Structures are given as C-alpha cells and as structure tokens.
Short mmCIF file of C-alpha atoms in Angstrom, two decimals:
data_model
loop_
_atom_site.label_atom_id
_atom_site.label_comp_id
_atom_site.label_asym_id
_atom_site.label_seq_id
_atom_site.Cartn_x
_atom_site.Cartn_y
_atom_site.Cartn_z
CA UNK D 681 -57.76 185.21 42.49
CA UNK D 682 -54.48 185.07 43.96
CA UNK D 683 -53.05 188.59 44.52
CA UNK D 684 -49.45 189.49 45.74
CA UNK D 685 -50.91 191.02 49.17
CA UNK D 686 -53.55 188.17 49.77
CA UNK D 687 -52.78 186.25 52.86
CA UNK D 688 -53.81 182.09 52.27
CA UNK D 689 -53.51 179.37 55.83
CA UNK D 690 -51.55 175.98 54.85
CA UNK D 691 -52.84 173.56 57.82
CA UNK D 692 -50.14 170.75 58.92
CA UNK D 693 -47.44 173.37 57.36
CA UNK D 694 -44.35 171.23 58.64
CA UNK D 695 -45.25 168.43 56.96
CA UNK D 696 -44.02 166.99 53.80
CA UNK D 697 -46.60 168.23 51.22
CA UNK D 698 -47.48 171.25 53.16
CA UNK D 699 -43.70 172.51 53.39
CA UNK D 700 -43.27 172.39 50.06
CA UNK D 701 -46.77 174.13 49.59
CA UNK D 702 -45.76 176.83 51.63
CA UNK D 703 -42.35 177.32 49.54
CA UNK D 704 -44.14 177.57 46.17
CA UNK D 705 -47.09 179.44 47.85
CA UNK D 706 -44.22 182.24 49.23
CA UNK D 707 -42.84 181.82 45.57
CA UNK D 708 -46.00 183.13 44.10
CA UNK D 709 -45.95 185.93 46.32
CA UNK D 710 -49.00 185.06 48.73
CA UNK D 711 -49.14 186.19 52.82
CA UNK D 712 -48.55 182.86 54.33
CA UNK D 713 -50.14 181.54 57.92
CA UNK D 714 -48.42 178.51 58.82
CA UNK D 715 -50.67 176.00 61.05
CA UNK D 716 -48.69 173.54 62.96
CA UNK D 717 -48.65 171.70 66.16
CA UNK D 718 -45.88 173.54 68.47
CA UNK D 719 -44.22 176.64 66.28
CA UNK D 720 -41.49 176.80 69.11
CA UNK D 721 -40.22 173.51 68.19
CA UNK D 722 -37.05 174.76 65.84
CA UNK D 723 -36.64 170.90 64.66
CA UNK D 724 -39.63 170.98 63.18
CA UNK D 725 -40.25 174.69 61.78
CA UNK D 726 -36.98 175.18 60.95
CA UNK D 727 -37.25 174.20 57.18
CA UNK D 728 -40.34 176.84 57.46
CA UNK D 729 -38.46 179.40 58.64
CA UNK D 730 -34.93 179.04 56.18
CA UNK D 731 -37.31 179.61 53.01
CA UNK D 732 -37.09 182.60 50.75
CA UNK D 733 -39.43 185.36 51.96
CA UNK D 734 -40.81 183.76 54.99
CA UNK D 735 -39.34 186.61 57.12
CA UNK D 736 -41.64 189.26 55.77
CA UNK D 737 -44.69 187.11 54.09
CA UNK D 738 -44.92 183.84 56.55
CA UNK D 739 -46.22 183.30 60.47
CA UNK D 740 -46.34 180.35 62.39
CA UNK D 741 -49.65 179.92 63.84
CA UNK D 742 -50.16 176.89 67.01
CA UNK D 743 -53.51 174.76 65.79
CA UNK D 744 -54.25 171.12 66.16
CA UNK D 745 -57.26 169.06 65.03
CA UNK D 746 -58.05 168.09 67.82
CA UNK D 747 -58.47 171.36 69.85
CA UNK D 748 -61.88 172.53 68.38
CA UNK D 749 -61.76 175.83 67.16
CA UNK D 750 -57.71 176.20 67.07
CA UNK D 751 -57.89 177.16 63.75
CA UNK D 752 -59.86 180.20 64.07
CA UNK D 753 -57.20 182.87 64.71
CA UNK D 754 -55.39 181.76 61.75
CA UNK D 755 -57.77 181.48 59.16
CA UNK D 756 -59.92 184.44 60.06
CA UNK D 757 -58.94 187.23 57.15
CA UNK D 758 -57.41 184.79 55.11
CA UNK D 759 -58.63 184.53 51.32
CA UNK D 760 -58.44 181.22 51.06
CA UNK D 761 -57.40 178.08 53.18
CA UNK D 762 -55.10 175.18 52.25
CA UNK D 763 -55.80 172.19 54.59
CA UNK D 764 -53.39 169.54 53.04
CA UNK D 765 -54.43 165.88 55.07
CA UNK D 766 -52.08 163.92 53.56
CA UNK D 767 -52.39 160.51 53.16
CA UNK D 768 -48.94 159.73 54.70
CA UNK D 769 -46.97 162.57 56.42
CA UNK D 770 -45.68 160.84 59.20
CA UNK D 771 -37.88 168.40 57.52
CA UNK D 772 -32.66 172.76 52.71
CA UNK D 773 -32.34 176.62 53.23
CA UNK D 774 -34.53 178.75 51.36
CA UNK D 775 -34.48 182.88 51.80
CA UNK D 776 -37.76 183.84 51.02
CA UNK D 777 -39.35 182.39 54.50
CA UNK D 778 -37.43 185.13 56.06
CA UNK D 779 -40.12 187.91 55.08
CA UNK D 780 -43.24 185.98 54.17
CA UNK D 781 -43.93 183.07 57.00
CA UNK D 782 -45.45 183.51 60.24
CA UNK D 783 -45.88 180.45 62.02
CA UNK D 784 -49.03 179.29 64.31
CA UNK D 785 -49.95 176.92 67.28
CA UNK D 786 -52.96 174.60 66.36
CA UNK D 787 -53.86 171.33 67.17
CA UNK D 788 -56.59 169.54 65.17
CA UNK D 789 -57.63 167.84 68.72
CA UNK D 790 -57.92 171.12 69.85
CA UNK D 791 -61.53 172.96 68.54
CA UNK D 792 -60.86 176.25 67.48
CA UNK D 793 -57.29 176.44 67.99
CA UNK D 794 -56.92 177.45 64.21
CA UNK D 795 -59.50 180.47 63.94
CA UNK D 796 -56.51 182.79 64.90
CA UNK D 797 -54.16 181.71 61.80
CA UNK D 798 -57.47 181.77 59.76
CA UNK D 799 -58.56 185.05 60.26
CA UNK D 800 -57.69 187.27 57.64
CA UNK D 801 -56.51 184.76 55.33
CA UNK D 802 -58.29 184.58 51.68
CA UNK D 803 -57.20 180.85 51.39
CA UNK D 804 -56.83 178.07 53.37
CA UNK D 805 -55.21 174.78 52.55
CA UNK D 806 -55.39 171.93 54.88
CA UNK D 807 -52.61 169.42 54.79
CA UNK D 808 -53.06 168.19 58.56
CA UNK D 809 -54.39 164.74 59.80
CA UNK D 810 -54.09 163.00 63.03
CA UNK D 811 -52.67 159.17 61.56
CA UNK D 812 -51.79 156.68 64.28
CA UNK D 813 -51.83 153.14 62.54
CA UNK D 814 -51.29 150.99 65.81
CA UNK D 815 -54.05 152.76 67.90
CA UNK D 816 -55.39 150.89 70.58
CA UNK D 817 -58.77 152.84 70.07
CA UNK D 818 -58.91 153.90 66.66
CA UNK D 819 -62.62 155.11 66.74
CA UNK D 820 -61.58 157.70 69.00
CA UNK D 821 -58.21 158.52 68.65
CA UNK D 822 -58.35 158.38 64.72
CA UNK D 823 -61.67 158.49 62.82
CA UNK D 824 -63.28 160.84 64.88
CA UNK D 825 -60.59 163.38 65.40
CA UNK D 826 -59.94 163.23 61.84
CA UNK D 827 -63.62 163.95 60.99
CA UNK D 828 -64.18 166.81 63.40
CA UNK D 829 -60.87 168.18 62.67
CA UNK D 830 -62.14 168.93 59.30
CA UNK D 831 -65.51 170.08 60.23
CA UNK D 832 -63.66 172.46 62.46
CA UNK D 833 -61.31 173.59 59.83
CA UNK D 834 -64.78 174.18 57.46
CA UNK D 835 -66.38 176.03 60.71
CA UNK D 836 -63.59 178.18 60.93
CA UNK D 837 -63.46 179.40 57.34
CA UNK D 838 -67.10 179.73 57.79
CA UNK D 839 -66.65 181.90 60.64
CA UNK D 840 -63.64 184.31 59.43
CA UNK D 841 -66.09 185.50 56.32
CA UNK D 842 -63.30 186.20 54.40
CA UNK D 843 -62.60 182.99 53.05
CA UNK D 844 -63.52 182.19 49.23
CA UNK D 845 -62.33 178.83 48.57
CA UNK D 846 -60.85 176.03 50.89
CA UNK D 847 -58.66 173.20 48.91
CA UNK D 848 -58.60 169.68 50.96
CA UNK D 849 -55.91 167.52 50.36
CA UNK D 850 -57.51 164.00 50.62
CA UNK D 851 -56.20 160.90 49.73
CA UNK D 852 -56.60 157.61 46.94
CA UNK D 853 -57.19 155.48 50.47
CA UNK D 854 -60.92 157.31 50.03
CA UNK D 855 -61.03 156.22 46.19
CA UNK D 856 -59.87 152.65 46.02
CA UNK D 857 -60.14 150.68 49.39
CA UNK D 858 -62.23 147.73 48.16
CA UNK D 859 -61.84 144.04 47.60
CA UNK D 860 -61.61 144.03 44.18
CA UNK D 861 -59.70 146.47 42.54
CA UNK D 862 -61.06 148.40 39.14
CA UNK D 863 -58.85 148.35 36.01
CA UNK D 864 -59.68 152.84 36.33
CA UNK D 865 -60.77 154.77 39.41
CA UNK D 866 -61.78 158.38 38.78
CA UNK D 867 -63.62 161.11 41.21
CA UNK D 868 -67.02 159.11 41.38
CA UNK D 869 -65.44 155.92 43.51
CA UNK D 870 -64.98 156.10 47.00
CA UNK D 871 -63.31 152.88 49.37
CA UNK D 872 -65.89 150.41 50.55
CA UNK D 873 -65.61 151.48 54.38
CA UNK D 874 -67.65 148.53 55.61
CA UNK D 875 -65.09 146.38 54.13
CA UNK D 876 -61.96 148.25 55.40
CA UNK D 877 -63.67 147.80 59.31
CA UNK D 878 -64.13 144.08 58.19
CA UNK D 879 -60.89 143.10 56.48
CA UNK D 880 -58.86 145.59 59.11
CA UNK D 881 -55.90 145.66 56.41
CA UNK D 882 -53.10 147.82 57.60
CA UNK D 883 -54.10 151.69 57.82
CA UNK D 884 -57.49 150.48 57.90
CA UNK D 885 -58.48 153.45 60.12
CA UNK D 886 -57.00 155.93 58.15
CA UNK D 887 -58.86 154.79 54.92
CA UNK D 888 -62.06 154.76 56.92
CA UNK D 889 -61.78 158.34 58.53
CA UNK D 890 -60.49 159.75 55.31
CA UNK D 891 -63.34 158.67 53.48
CA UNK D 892 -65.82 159.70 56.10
CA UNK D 893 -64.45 163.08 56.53
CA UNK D 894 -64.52 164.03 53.00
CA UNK D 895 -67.50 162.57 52.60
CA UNK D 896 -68.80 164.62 55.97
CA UNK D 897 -66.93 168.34 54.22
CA UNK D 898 -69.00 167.59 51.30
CA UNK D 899 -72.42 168.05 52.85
CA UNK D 900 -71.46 170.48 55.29
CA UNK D 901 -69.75 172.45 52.10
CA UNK D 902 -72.78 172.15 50.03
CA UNK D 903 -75.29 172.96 53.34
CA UNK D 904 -73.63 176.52 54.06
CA UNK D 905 -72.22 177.22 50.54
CA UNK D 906 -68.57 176.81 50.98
CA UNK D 907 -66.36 176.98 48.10
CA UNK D 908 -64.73 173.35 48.51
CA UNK D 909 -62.26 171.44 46.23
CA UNK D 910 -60.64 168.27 46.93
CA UNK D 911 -57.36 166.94 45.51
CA UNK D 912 -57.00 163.07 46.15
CA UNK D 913 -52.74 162.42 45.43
CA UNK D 914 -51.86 158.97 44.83
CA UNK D 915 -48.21 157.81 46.63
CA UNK D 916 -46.48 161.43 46.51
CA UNK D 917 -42.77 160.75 45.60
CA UNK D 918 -40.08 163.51 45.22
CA UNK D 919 -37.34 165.55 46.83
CA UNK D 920 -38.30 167.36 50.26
CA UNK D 921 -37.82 170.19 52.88
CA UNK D 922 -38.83 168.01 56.18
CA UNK D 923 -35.48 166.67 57.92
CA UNK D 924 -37.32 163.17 58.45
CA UNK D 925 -38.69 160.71 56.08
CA UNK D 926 -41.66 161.08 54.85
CA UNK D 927 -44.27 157.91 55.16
CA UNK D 928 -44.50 158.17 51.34
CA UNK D 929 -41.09 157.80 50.92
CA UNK D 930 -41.33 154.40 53.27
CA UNK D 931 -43.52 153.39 50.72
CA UNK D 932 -42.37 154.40 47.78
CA UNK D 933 -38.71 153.44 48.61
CA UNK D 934 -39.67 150.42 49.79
CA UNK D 935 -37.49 147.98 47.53
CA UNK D 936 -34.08 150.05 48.23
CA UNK D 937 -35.15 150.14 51.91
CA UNK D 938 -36.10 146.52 51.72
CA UNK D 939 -39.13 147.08 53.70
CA UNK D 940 -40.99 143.68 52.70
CA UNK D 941 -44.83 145.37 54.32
CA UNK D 942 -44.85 147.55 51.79
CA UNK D 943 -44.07 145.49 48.93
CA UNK D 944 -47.62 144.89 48.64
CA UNK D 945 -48.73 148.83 48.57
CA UNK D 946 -47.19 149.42 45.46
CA UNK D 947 -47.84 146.28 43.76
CA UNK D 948 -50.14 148.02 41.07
CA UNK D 949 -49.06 151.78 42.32
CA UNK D 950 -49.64 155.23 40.80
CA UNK D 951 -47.66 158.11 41.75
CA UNK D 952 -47.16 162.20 41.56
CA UNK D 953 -44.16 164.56 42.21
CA UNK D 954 -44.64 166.08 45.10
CA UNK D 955 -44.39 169.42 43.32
CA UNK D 956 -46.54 168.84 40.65
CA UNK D 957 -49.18 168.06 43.60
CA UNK D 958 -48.38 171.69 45.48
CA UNK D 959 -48.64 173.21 41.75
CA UNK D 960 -51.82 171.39 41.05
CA UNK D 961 -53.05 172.93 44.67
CA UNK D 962 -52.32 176.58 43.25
CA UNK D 963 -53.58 176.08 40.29
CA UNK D 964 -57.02 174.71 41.54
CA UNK D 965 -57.10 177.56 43.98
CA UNK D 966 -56.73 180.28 41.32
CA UNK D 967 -59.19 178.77 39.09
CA UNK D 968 -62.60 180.04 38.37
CA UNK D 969 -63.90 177.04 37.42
CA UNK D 970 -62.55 174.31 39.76
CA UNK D 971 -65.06 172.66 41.61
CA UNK D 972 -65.43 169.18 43.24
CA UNK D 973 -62.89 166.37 43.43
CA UNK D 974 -60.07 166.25 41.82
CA UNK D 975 -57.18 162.91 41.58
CA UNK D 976 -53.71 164.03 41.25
CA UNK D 977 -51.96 161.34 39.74
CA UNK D 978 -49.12 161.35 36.55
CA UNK D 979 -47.60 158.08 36.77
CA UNK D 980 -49.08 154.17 36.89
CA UNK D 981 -46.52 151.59 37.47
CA UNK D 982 -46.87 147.84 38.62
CA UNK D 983 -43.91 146.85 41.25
CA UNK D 984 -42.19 144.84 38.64
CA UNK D 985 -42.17 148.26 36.16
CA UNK D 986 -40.76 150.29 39.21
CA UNK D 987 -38.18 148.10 40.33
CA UNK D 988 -36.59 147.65 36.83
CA UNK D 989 -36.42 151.37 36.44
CA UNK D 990 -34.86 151.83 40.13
CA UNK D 991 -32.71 148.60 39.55
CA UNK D 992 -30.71 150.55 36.34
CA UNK D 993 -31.21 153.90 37.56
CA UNK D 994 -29.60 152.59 41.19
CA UNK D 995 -27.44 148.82 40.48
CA UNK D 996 -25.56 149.97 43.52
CA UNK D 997 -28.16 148.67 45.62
CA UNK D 998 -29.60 145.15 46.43
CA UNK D 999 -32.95 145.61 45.14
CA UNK D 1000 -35.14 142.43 44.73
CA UNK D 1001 -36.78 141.09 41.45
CA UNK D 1002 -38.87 138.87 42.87
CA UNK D 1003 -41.63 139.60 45.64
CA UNK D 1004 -43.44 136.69 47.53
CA UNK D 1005 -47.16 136.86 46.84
CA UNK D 1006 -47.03 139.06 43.88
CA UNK D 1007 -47.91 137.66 40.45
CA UNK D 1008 -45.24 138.46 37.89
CA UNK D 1009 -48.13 139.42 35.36
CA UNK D 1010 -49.61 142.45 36.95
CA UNK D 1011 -52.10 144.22 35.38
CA UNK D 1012 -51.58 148.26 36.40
CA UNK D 1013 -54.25 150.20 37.99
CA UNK D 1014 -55.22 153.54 36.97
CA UNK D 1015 -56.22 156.46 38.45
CA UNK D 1016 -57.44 158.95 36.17
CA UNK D 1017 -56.39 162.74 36.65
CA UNK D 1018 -58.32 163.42 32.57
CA UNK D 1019 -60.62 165.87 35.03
CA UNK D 1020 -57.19 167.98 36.42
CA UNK D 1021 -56.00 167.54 32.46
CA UNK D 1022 -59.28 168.75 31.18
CA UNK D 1023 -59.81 172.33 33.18
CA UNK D 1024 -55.50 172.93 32.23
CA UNK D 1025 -53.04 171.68 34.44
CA UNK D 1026 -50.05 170.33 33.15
CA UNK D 1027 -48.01 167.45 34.94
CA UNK D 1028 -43.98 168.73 34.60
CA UNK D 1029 -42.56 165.45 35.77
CA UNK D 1030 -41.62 161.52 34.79
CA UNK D 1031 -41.62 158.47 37.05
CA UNK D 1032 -38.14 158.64 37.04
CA UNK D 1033 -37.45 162.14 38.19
CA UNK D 1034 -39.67 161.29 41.23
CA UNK D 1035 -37.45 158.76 42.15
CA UNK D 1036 -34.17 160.56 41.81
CA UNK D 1037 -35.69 163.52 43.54
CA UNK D 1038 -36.54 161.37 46.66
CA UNK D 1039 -33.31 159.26 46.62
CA UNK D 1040 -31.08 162.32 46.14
CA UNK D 1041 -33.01 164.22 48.95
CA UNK D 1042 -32.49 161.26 51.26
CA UNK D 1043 -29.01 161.05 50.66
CA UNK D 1044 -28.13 164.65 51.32
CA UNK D 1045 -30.47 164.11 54.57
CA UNK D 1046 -28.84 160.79 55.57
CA UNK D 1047 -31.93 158.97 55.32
CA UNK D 1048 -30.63 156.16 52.90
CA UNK D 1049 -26.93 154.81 53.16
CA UNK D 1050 -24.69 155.87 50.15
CA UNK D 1051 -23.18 152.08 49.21
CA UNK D 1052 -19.46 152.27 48.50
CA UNK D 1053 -18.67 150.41 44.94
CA UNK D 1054 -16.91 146.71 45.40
CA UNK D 1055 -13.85 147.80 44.18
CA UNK D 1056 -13.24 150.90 46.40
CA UNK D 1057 -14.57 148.21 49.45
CA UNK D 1058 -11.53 145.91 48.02
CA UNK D 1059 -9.24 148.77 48.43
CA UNK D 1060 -9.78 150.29 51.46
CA UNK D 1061 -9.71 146.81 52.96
CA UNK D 1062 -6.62 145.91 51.41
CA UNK D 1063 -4.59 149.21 52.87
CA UNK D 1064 -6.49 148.52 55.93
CA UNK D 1065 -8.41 151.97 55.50
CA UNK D 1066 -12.13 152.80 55.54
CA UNK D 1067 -13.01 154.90 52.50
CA UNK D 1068 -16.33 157.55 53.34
CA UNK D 1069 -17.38 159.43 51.49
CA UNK D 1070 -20.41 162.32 51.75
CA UNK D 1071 -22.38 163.95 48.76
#
C-alpha cells in the first residue's frame, strides 16, 4: 500500500496536524485531495499551496462536517482517507505543493460536501472537527455535528468503493476524561462521558463528542466492514506550517505565555512531535497489520519536569516555578503507545526538541515576543535608542 500514483483525502487540511500531514504525505509521493472549509481563502490555504509538489500532486477540495455528504466528491477514487479531528486545532514555503495539492470546499456541517474530494482517493485521513468551547448549545452545535460529521466522512468512503483504509485522528480527551486519573491509560479506556456532562470541566463538550463519535465509527466500521484505525495524540507540540497558533501550542506553551487556565492541563501531561504523529499516520496507513486504536504519545512529563527544562532551555523568559493548586509531588501519568512500538514505529524525537520546534516556529511567526537581554535594555535606554531585533 502506498504507491507513487495513489491519490489519499486529508480532511481539515489547513489545520495544524493536517498541514503538516499533507507536506510529508506530498513527500512520500502520494496524489493529495485537500478538504477544507473555503479553498479561496489564500490566508488560510496558502501554507497548502507554497509546499513542494503541491502544484502537480495536491487539490483543494470545499467540505465541511456539517454539510452532509460534502465529502463525497473528494474522497470518491481515493485509496485511502486521512480524517485528522484533532483534539485542538483551533498557518513556511515549501515547493512540492506546487504539483501535488489540489484543494477542496467541504464543510463537516454540510452532508456530503466531501464525496467530491473523496472520490478517487485510495486513502482518506480525517483531521477535521467542529470545536467551539463557549457554545451556547453545545448538544447541537458541537456533539452532534461532530458525530455525524464522522459518520458522513465513513458514508462517503463507503460510497466511493475505492477506499481501503480510513485513519481517524482522535484524541486522549476520549481516553482519560474521568475523576480519578490512572497511573497508565492504554487503547482499552475511554473518558467517563456521564461525568464530563456532570462536572462540565472546560472542553467538556469536546471530550464528550469525541468519545461518542469514535465510539459511533467503531460500530458503523465493524457493521459495513470498513478498514478503520484510530490514532489518539496526546498534547501535539512542535514546529508548524499554519500562520496562527495552534490550540496545542496555547497549551503546551502555557508557562512562557503565562496563560494561568492551562496550568492545570498539563499538570501530569504527555506529549508527541507533531511530526512523529503525521509519520505515525503513514506508517499505520501502509501497514498490513494495523488495526484498531492506536495512542500516539513519546513523552510523559509532570508541569514541574516541563517547566525546569523550558526554564534552562529559555531563562530569558519569566516562567513560574510555582503553580497555585498544583502539588509539588506529582506523580506523572502515562499513556502507553507499547501497541504503536510493538507493530514498528519508531518515535524520532525528545521532549525537548518539541519545545524548541514550537518556540522557534512561533518566533519566526511572531506568535511569542523575542525578550531583549537586560543589558542590551540598559543600553538602548541609556543612548536613548530602542534596540529590535528580528530572527
């Protein structure tokens, strides 16, 4: 599986994980159909469209979850179908995009909107999900959407005949979500979704329609014999194409961003590279043997671990020792990737070249402010002169 001339669909394409997807995807030498919301939107396809071969081997295709049956056009002839829901994608030139991306209009609001981009594809990988964390109606405008979307996605592959395997991205909000956390978590736990509704933590709705749409691909997968893997990423950190920052980023940045509602997030966190993730997608595609759920996760660190690593790797910023609420004696929590280990995948990164991946991306973006060292500050306000500098 996984021939030069085979043409794959990447739902939610513009995204964080499913940009870089689509880079290592046109890398590997695959026919690319790009899903995303509005392809005539140059802010956000841009990035797409500056990557090495997307001129010959990608298309934009226009598909949305929640348009039923968007997706048809683009997965129909595809070989397989990457729909990457990612459990926070709230945009660096690259040539290749030039001869090997297409882009497409879909909406996963809009049913059937992706059969177009499908059709013809061998692969499809989903990457899209509607995410709205202060909705006034999040039955509707969250959970629902996010479990149709899916079906539709699995309708649509169903529909194009062509399609021999469809990878999910899901998400460790379907693993985890519970009130009392496990010391491990592997692919047999799923989040207590009674107590999410209950405890209505922050993201509460995406945790619960996560977990129910997986859980809803499984037995349709299983009813109409659909070749169905699921990768479940912990908090994706690395450098990226998208020209805004990611959600995961929010997250994982949270002590050089100072963003105090987060602290708590990453208290006992685990964490991939976002490229290791888009490898591990390939890989799982390719292979024979895959099947089921698989976590894609390298790294366990508590808050205290991270910040002590960030603190030498960054002393230039103010980051905090001490978080209110947190116990200084964290145990971590792990999430066990020995099933993505076991069938030969092979992590490539450390904790630490996440983190200087996703700071030096931000930096060249703009995202994060470059501090100027005391002494230069002393300086330049001494001669009465403000010292910038970019890079």
């Amino acid at each position: 599986m996984g021939s030069e001339s085979e043409s794959v669909c990447v739902t939610g394409a513009s995204g964080f994980i499913g940009s870089w997807l689509v880079m290592r995807l046109l890398e590997h030498g695959y026919n690319v159909r790009a899903t995303v919301r509005d392809p005539t939107n140059q802010k956000k396809v841009k990035h797409l469209l500056d990557l090495p071969k997307a001129e010959t081997h990608l298309t934009l295709w226009k598909a949305d979850l929640a348009d039923e049956g968007s997706f048809d056009e683009a997965i129909q002839g595809c070989s397989g179908v990457f729909h990457v829901a990612t459990p926070m994608d709230f945009e660096s030139k690259d040539p290749e995009a030039e001869t090997h991306l297409t882009l497409w209009k879909a909406d996963l609001a809009d049913e059937g909107s992706f059969d177009e981009a499908i059709q013809g594809c061998s692969g499809v990988f989903h990457v899209a999900t509607p995410m709205d964390f202060e909705s006034k109606d999040p039955e509707n405008e969250v959970i629902k959407p996010t479990i149709n979307g899916l079906l539709d996605i699995l309708k649509a592959c169903q529909k194009a005949k062509t399609v021999r395997k469809l990878v999910f991205t899901s998400s460790a909000g379907t693993v985890n979500v519970e009130e009392h956390q496990k010391p491990v978590y592997d692919e047999s736990n799923w989040s207590d979704v009674e107590f999410c509704r209950s405890v209505k933590m922050t993201g509460w709705m995406y945790f619960v329609s996560k977990t129910l749409a997986e859980q809803a691909a499984w037995k349709y997968a299983k009813e109409n014999n659909i070749d169905f893997i699921t990768i479940i990423p912990t908090l994706v950190i690395g450098p990226f194409l998208m020209p805004s920052m990611p959600p995961s980023l929010i997250t994982g940045l949270s002590p050089i961003l100072r963003n105090e509602s987060h602290y708590g997030i990453i208290k006992q966190g685990q964490y991939v590279h976002l490229d290791d993730l888009c490898l591990s997608h390939i890989y799982l595609y390719k292979h024979p043997k895959a099947e089921g759920r698989y976590i894609c996760s390298s790294h366990d660190a508590t808050i205290h671990e991270l910040v002590k690593m960030l603190k030498e790797k960054y002393p230039e910023y103010n980051i905090p020792t001490k978080f209110k609420g947190i116990d200084d004696n964290l145990e971590p929590v792990h999430f066990s990737s020995k099933k993505l280990r076991e069938i030969g995948f092979e992590f490539k990164y450390s904790l630490e070249d996440m983190f200087v991946g996703a700071v030096d991306a931000c930096r060249a973006k703009g995202l994060i402010p470059i501090p100027i060292p005391a002494e230069k500050t002393e300086a330049a306000e001494e001669s009465n002169l403000v010292d910038v500098k970019v890079g």
